[in-house]
Amino acid sequence: MNKVLEVIKSRRSIRRYLPEQLKDAELAAILEAGAYAPSAHNDQSWHFTVVRNKDLIDRMSAMAKELMAVQEGEWVRAMGRNELFHVFYHAPAVIVVSMRKDAMSPLVDCSAAIENMLLAAESLDIGSCWIGLARYYFSIKEELPRLNIPAGYEPCYAVALGYKDQRPGGAKPRKKDAVNYID
Ligand SMILES: Cc1cc2nc3c(=O)[nH]c(=O)nc-3n(C[C@H](O)[C@H](O)[C@H](O)COP(=O)(O)O)c2cc1C
């Protein structure tokens, strides 16, 4: 199998990380892969904020959990109330992905960039996890100045990154009926 297909199939969400920080060159390669994603109208409507400050990562998790703990959805509420749960799994680096609000398809552009970053990380044997739950933190508007996001952009997702402290097995089974052909 060629390398790209191998990486696509071996990537898994990693939820246990070693505390050691990634090398700058590794982070730069991952961010560059994000920037090489396709985007509607070539808007490149993403902005990446690299958070390596452990106190801020912990704060983002704790404040997200406070809001999660009072949500209606049972599953989210349980995670918010679980003392052992960390929204970013104690990853040493978190990339906050923000979208330019007036772009043509900003959420799609950012999602494409995120997938590129997850695959780039896997190609370097670096663990990653797409973090949608970060949105609970992003919803606290008074907190956002801490992230120094440029004007006109709004955070949508985060990516946890770090060296793997777990090796999950192969991919979860894929749906068999997701394709049809019209010849
Ligand atoms: C939009 C989106 C949001 C996600 N948010 C979270 C999250 O907040 N926490 C988490 O642990 N995983 C999150 N994931 C990862 C999925 O749970 C994971 O990709 C899925 O279970 C398949 O497992 P795999 O990535 O190992 O193939 C998210 C994935 C996507 C695409």
mmCIF file of C-alpha atoms and ligand atoms in Angstrom:
data_model
loop_
_atom_site.group_PDB
_atom_site.id
_atom_site.type_symbol
_atom_site.label_atom_id
_atom_site.label_comp_id
_atom_site.label_asym_id
_atom_site.label_seq_id
_atom_site.Cartn_x
_atom_site.Cartn_y
_atom_site.Cartn_z
ATOM 1 C CA MET A 1 0.000 0.000 0.000
ATOM 2 C CA ASN A 2 1.363 3.486 -0.696
ATOM 3 C CA LYS A 3 2.366 5.679 2.254
ATOM 4 C CA VAL A 4 -0.595 8.065 2.093
ATOM 5 C CA LEU A 5 -3.156 5.259 2.146
ATOM 6 C CA GLU A 6 -1.228 3.557 4.942
ATOM 7 C CA VAL A 7 -1.267 6.740 7.070
ATOM 8 C CA ILE A 8 -4.978 7.337 6.402
ATOM 9 C CA LYS A 9 -5.795 3.828 7.569
ATOM 10 C CA SER A 10 -3.495 3.768 10.587
ATOM 11 C CA ARG A 11 -4.516 7.138 12.105
ATOM 12 C CA ARG A 12 -6.537 6.805 15.294
ATOM 13 C CA SER A 13 -7.682 9.364 17.831
ATOM 14 C CA ILE A 14 -5.125 9.352 20.636
ATOM 15 C CA ARG A 15 -6.390 10.013 24.147
ATOM 16 C CA ARG A 16 -3.234 9.402 26.201
ATOM 17 C CA TYR A 17 -0.127 11.531 25.665
ATOM 18 C CA LEU A 18 3.394 11.682 27.013
ATOM 19 C CA PRO A 19 4.131 15.025 28.719
ATOM 20 C CA GLU A 20 7.174 15.765 26.531
ATOM 21 C CA GLN A 21 6.656 18.723 24.175
ATOM 22 C CA LEU A 22 6.798 18.212 20.389
ATOM 23 C CA LYS A 23 9.808 19.525 18.521
ATOM 24 C CA ASP A 24 9.268 22.895 16.824
ATOM 25 C CA ALA A 25 10.053 21.377 13.417
ATOM 26 C CA GLU A 26 7.389 18.691 13.907
ATOM 27 C CA LEU A 27 4.774 21.267 14.862
ATOM 28 C CA ALA A 28 5.760 23.424 11.918
ATOM 29 C CA ALA A 29 5.375 20.473 9.529
ATOM 30 C CA ILE A 30 1.914 19.704 10.935
ATOM 31 C CA LEU A 31 0.808 23.345 10.657
ATOM 32 C CA GLU A 32 2.127 23.543 7.114
ATOM 33 C CA ALA A 33 0.117 20.445 6.186
ATOM 34 C CA GLY A 34 -2.963 22.219 7.552
ATOM 35 C CA ALA A 35 -2.263 25.243 5.400
ATOM 36 C CA TYR A 36 -2.025 23.035 2.300
ATOM 37 C CA ALA A 37 -5.647 21.904 2.607
ATOM 38 C CA PRO A 38 -8.068 22.808 -0.158
ATOM 39 C CA SER A 39 -10.448 25.674 0.603
ATOM 40 C CA ALA A 40 -13.513 27.114 -1.082
ATOM 41 C CA HIS A 41 -12.548 29.994 -3.367
ATOM 42 C CA ASN A 42 -8.990 29.445 -2.104
ATOM 43 C CA ASP A 43 -10.034 31.507 0.929
ATOM 44 C CA GLN A 44 -7.617 29.641 3.249
ATOM 45 C CA SER A 45 -10.050 30.834 5.897
ATOM 46 C CA TRP A 46 -8.292 29.189 8.841
ATOM 47 C CA HIS A 47 -6.131 30.571 11.602
ATOM 48 C CA PHE A 48 -4.123 28.303 13.883
ATOM 49 C CA THR A 49 -3.301 29.235 17.475
ATOM 50 C CA VAL A 50 -0.720 26.928 19.032
ATOM 51 C CA VAL A 51 -1.248 26.664 22.779
ATOM 52 C CA ARG A 52 1.677 25.086 24.604
ATOM 53 C CA ASN A 53 1.061 26.772 27.945
ATOM 54 C CA LYS A 54 -0.031 23.959 30.265
ATOM 55 C CA ASP A 55 -1.851 26.313 32.636
ATOM 56 C CA LEU A 56 -3.980 27.639 29.769
ATOM 57 C CA ILE A 57 -4.671 24.162 28.381
ATOM 58 C CA ASP A 58 -5.795 23.039 31.844
ATOM 59 C CA ARG A 59 -7.908 26.172 32.248
ATOM 60 C CA MET A 60 -9.571 25.609 28.861
ATOM 61 C CA SER A 61 -10.423 22.061 29.915
ATOM 62 C CA ALA A 62 -11.694 23.024 33.379
ATOM 63 C CA MET A 63 -13.879 25.860 32.099
ATOM 64 C CA ALA A 64 -15.276 23.771 29.247
ATOM 65 C CA LYS A 65 -16.126 21.056 31.779
ATOM 66 C CA GLU A 66 -17.966 23.520 34.021
ATOM 67 C CA LEU A 67 -20.351 24.229 31.146
ATOM 68 C CA MET A 68 -20.511 20.586 30.049
ATOM 69 C CA ALA A 69 -21.516 19.583 33.585
ATOM 70 C CA VAL A 70 -24.808 21.487 33.298
ATOM 71 C CA GLN A 71 -25.774 20.459 29.764
ATOM 72 C CA GLU A 72 -28.974 18.579 29.039
ATOM 73 C CA GLY A 73 -27.278 15.781 27.143
ATOM 74 C CA GLU A 74 -26.483 13.003 29.577
ATOM 75 C CA TRP A 75 -23.260 11.954 27.884
ATOM 76 C CA VAL A 76 -21.729 15.438 27.845
ATOM 77 C CA ARG A 77 -22.936 16.113 31.383
ATOM 78 C CA ALA A 78 -21.282 12.931 32.653
ATOM 79 C CA MET A 79 -17.961 13.895 31.042
ATOM 80 C CA GLY A 80 -18.178 17.376 32.518
ATOM 81 C CA ARG A 81 -18.668 15.909 35.968
ATOM 82 C CA ASN A 82 -15.957 13.264 35.644
ATOM 83 C CA GLU A 83 -12.974 14.499 37.667
ATOM 84 C CA LEU A 84 -10.602 12.314 35.689
ATOM 85 C CA PHE A 85 -11.694 13.621 32.290
ATOM 86 C CA HIS A 86 -9.514 16.246 30.605
ATOM 87 C CA VAL A 87 -10.971 17.748 27.434
ATOM 88 C CA PHE A 88 -7.499 17.726 25.778
ATOM 89 C CA TYR A 89 -6.292 14.518 27.422
ATOM 90 C CA HIS A 90 -3.339 16.426 28.969
ATOM 91 C CA ALA A 91 -1.786 16.816 25.519
ATOM 92 C CA PRO A 92 1.288 19.096 25.653
ATOM 93 C CA ALA A 93 0.148 21.058 22.594
ATOM 94 C CA VAL A 94 -3.285 22.153 21.455
ATOM 95 C CA ILE A 95 -3.985 23.863 18.152
ATOM 96 C CA VAL A 96 -7.058 26.066 18.292
ATOM 97 C CA VAL A 97 -8.483 26.341 14.785
ATOM 98 C CA SER A 98 -10.395 29.517 14.023
ATOM 99 C CA MET A 99 -12.429 30.342 10.942
ATOM 100 C CA ARG A 100 -12.747 33.634 9.095
ATOM 101 C CA LYS A 101 -16.400 34.398 9.503
ATOM 102 C CA ASP A 102 -16.947 36.126 6.151
ATOM 103 C CA ALA A 103 -15.341 33.372 4.054
ATOM 104 C CA MET A 104 -17.362 31.217 1.668
ATOM 105 C CA SER A 105 -17.188 27.886 3.556
ATOM 106 C CA PRO A 106 -15.098 28.508 6.656
ATOM 107 C CA LEU A 107 -16.121 25.479 8.731
ATOM 108 C CA VAL A 108 -15.480 23.137 5.806
ATOM 109 C CA ASP A 109 -12.128 24.796 5.055
ATOM 110 C CA CYS A 110 -11.089 24.457 8.693
ATOM 111 C CA SER A 111 -12.225 20.834 8.820
ATOM 112 C CA ALA A 112 -10.137 20.028 5.740
ATOM 113 C CA ALA A 113 -7.141 21.702 7.379
ATOM 114 C CA ILE A 114 -7.698 19.712 10.565
ATOM 115 C CA GLU A 115 -7.796 16.403 8.726
ATOM 116 C CA ASN A 116 -4.566 17.318 6.925
ATOM 117 C CA MET A 117 -2.963 18.039 10.311
ATOM 118 C CA LEU A 118 -4.174 14.755 11.820
ATOM 119 C CA LEU A 119 -2.717 12.839 8.879
ATOM 120 C CA ALA A 120 0.551 14.781 8.957
ATOM 121 C CA ALA A 121 0.843 14.013 12.675
ATOM 122 C CA GLU A 122 0.247 10.319 12.075
ATOM 123 C CA SER A 123 2.870 10.297 9.314
ATOM 124 C CA LEU A 124 5.355 11.496 11.967
ATOM 125 C CA ASP A 125 4.047 8.961 14.516
ATOM 126 C CA ILE A 126 2.647 11.838 16.587
ATOM 127 C CA GLY A 127 -0.673 11.371 18.343
ATOM 128 C CA SER A 128 -3.626 13.644 17.674
ATOM 129 C CA CYS A 129 -7.292 14.034 18.479
ATOM 130 C CA TRP A 130 -9.896 16.342 16.927
ATOM 131 C CA ILE A 131 -11.573 18.108 19.860
ATOM 132 C CA GLY A 132 -15.101 19.356 19.251
ATOM 133 C CA LEU A 133 -15.798 19.679 22.974
ATOM 134 C CA ALA A 134 -13.470 22.701 23.002
ATOM 135 C CA ARG A 135 -16.481 24.662 21.787
ATOM 136 C CA TYR A 136 -17.738 24.875 25.368
ATOM 137 C CA TYR A 137 -14.634 26.892 26.223
ATOM 138 C CA PHE A 138 -14.905 28.947 23.028
ATOM 139 C CA SER A 139 -18.452 29.912 24.010
ATOM 140 C CA ILE A 140 -17.096 31.903 26.990
ATOM 141 C CA LYS A 141 -16.520 35.137 25.123
ATOM 142 C CA GLU A 142 -14.596 36.852 27.953
ATOM 143 C CA GLU A 143 -11.974 34.097 27.720
ATOM 144 C CA LEU A 144 -11.174 34.489 24.031
ATOM 145 C CA PRO A 145 -8.708 37.402 24.370
ATOM 146 C CA ARG A 146 -6.345 34.881 26.013
ATOM 147 C CA LEU A 147 -6.031 33.170 22.630
ATOM 148 C CA ASN A 148 -5.120 36.334 20.742
ATOM 149 C CA ILE A 149 -7.151 35.284 17.708
ATOM 150 C CA PRO A 150 -7.089 37.869 14.884
ATOM 151 C CA ALA A 151 -10.155 40.073 14.393
ATOM 152 C CA GLY A 152 -12.800 38.552 12.129
ATOM 153 C CA TYR A 153 -11.995 34.969 13.152
ATOM 154 C CA GLU A 154 -13.920 32.706 15.506
ATOM 155 C CA PRO A 155 -12.617 29.456 17.055
ATOM 156 C CA CYS A 156 -14.426 26.321 15.907
ATOM 157 C CA TYR A 157 -12.368 23.260 16.866
ATOM 158 C CA ALA A 158 -9.166 22.254 18.599
ATOM 159 C CA VAL A 159 -6.619 19.544 17.891
ATOM 160 C CA ALA A 160 -4.738 17.839 20.711
ATOM 161 C CA LEU A 161 -1.182 16.850 19.780
ATOM 162 C CA GLY A 162 1.611 14.989 21.508
ATOM 163 C CA TYR A 163 3.727 11.874 21.526
ATOM 164 C CA LYS A 164 1.557 8.792 21.903
ATOM 165 C CA ASP A 165 1.196 7.077 25.262
ATOM 166 C CA GLN A 166 -1.174 4.480 23.808
ATOM 167 C CA ARG A 167 -1.280 2.437 20.635
ATOM 168 C CA PRO A 168 -4.931 1.759 19.820
ATOM 169 C CA GLY A 169 -5.448 -1.216 17.521
ATOM 170 C CA GLY A 170 -6.636 -1.021 13.947
ATOM 171 C CA ALA A 171 -9.393 1.230 12.687
ATOM 172 C CA LYS A 172 -12.958 0.759 13.857
ATOM 173 C CA PRO A 173 -15.053 -1.208 11.353
ATOM 174 C CA ARG A 174 -16.348 0.948 8.520
ATOM 175 C CA LYS A 175 -19.961 1.070 7.330
ATOM 176 C CA LYS A 176 -20.367 -1.198 4.328
ATOM 177 C CA ASP A 177 -23.224 0.694 2.657
ATOM 178 C CA ALA A 178 -21.656 4.136 2.335
ATOM 179 C CA VAL A 179 -21.049 3.895 -1.426
ATOM 180 C CA ASN A 180 -23.275 3.334 -4.424
ATOM 181 C CA TYR A 181 -22.280 3.318 -8.065
ATOM 182 C CA ILE A 182 -24.216 4.560 -11.050
ATOM 183 C CA ASP A 183 -22.410 3.182 -14.133
HETATM 184 C C1 LIG B 1 -16.003 17.093 14.403
HETATM 185 C C2 LIG B 1 -15.342 16.106 15.345
HETATM 186 C C3 LIG B 1 -15.306 16.385 16.690
HETATM 187 C C4 LIG B 1 -14.685 15.496 17.575
HETATM 188 N N1 LIG B 1 -14.602 15.824 18.903
HETATM 189 C C5 LIG B 1 -13.992 14.993 19.770
HETATM 190 C C6 LIG B 1 -13.841 15.359 21.131
HETATM 191 O O1 LIG B 1 -14.247 16.420 21.585
HETATM 192 N N2 LIG B 1 -13.202 14.470 21.944
HETATM 193 C C7 LIG B 1 -12.712 13.286 21.491
HETATM 194 O O2 LIG B 1 -12.145 12.538 22.290
HETATM 195 N N3 LIG B 1 -12.826 12.912 20.194
HETATM 196 C C8 LIG B 1 -13.434 13.741 19.317
HETATM 197 N N4 LIG B 1 -13.507 13.410 17.987
HETATM 198 C C9 LIG B 1 -12.866 12.165 17.510
HETATM 199 C C10 LIG B 1 -13.889 11.071 17.184
HETATM 200 O O3 LIG B 1 -14.467 10.595 18.374
HETATM 201 C C11 LIG B 1 -13.162 9.927 16.437
HETATM 202 O O4 LIG B 1 -12.597 10.435 15.251
HETATM 203 C C12 LIG B 1 -14.080 8.760 16.101
HETATM 204 O O5 LIG B 1 -14.544 8.129 17.266
HETATM 205 C C13 LIG B 1 -13.378 7.700 15.235
HETATM 206 O O6 LIG B 1 -12.205 7.201 15.868
HETATM 207 P P1 LIG B 1 -10.762 7.336 15.200
HETATM 208 O O7 LIG B 1 -10.448 8.829 15.070
HETATM 209 O O8 LIG B 1 -9.816 6.647 16.134
HETATM 210 O O9 LIG B 1 -10.825 6.695 13.865
HETATM 211 C C14 LIG B 1 -14.099 14.290 17.083
HETATM 212 C C15 LIG B 1 -14.119 14.035 15.705
HETATM 213 C C16 LIG B 1 -14.704 14.930 14.835
HETATM 214 C C17 LIG B 1 -14.677 14.653 13.342
#
